[in-house]
């Protein structure tokens, strides 16, 4: 599962590519109200930059805040300090840590894709439509208005075809496509999760253990899809506990444990 050595030859290519994400002094502290208001500083002074077409892997022991970085950038957690400037496809600069809810939703529709360790299954919505919905959301964001009823049938057919292509590539049995994924196995749900994130090209791709629950065959497919996303110009930030997958897709690594030590020393 080795990456092609000619594919984005390290930091030189990254330095020439436009910067997509600039994170400065990201900090996050959790307050444990059931423990008398105990404050737990999880992130302090996290800095990273990410260029178009590169994949940065967050590494380090468990408990260093790797998933918390992802959730702050995606807007699931509110950060306490810092900035995270995203260069959007149209050239705007948006601070992900200061964006309001409406702006975050719009960014998630077209600019940011996120693969978590678990699929948030929607009752009674088929796997096919879970994936196709992202295509429709991206199209609505591109138009900056809701899709009208006359255009919807054609767009829905196209979105479902894109979903079928990706689900087939991820080896999800076609007999499951029209079923809600809530009852799928962990590996099947994760393939739907991956397909939903990758069915539309993203400016920023956040991957939190995307190979969790995948078998060897689909880990190879995942590597191919990530490399293709990089080739299209997506900036990828990932957590990969599978070292083989990480070595195949990542152009460089950032150790959050070392990052934290430097922040504490500066403090």
mmCIF file of N, CA and C in Angstrom, residues 77 90 109 115 129 185 222:
data_model
loop_
_atom_site.group_PDB
_atom_site.id
_atom_site.type_symbol
_atom_site.label_atom_id
_atom_site.label_comp_id
_atom_site.label_asym_id
_atom_site.label_seq_id
_atom_site.Cartn_x
_atom_site.Cartn_y
_atom_site.Cartn_z
ATOM 1 N N UNK A 77 -16.820 21.763 18.156
ATOM 2 C CA UNK A 77 -16.380 22.345 19.416
ATOM 3 C C UNK A 77 -16.042 23.815 19.184
ATOM 4 N N UNK A 90 -13.369 30.235 -3.799
ATOM 5 C CA UNK A 90 -13.474 31.509 -4.505
ATOM 6 C C UNK A 90 -12.480 32.549 -3.982
ATOM 7 N N UNK A 109 -21.216 22.394 3.352
ATOM 8 C CA UNK A 109 -21.902 21.930 2.150
ATOM 9 C C UNK A 109 -20.967 21.809 0.957
ATOM 10 N N UNK A 115 -14.775 13.080 7.779
ATOM 11 C CA UNK A 115 -15.034 11.664 8.049
ATOM 12 C C UNK A 115 -14.674 11.411 9.504
ATOM 13 N N UNK A 129 -29.120 7.710 -0.569
ATOM 14 C CA UNK A 129 -29.509 9.111 -0.418
ATOM 15 C C UNK A 129 -28.692 9.835 0.641
ATOM 16 N N UNK A 185 -23.241 -3.040 9.512
ATOM 17 C CA UNK A 185 -22.070 -3.286 10.345
ATOM 18 C C UNK A 185 -21.221 -2.023 10.425
ATOM 19 N N UNK A 222 -9.527 3.168 0.073
ATOM 20 C CA UNK A 222 -9.459 4.443 0.788
ATOM 21 C C UNK A 222 -8.183 5.194 0.436
#
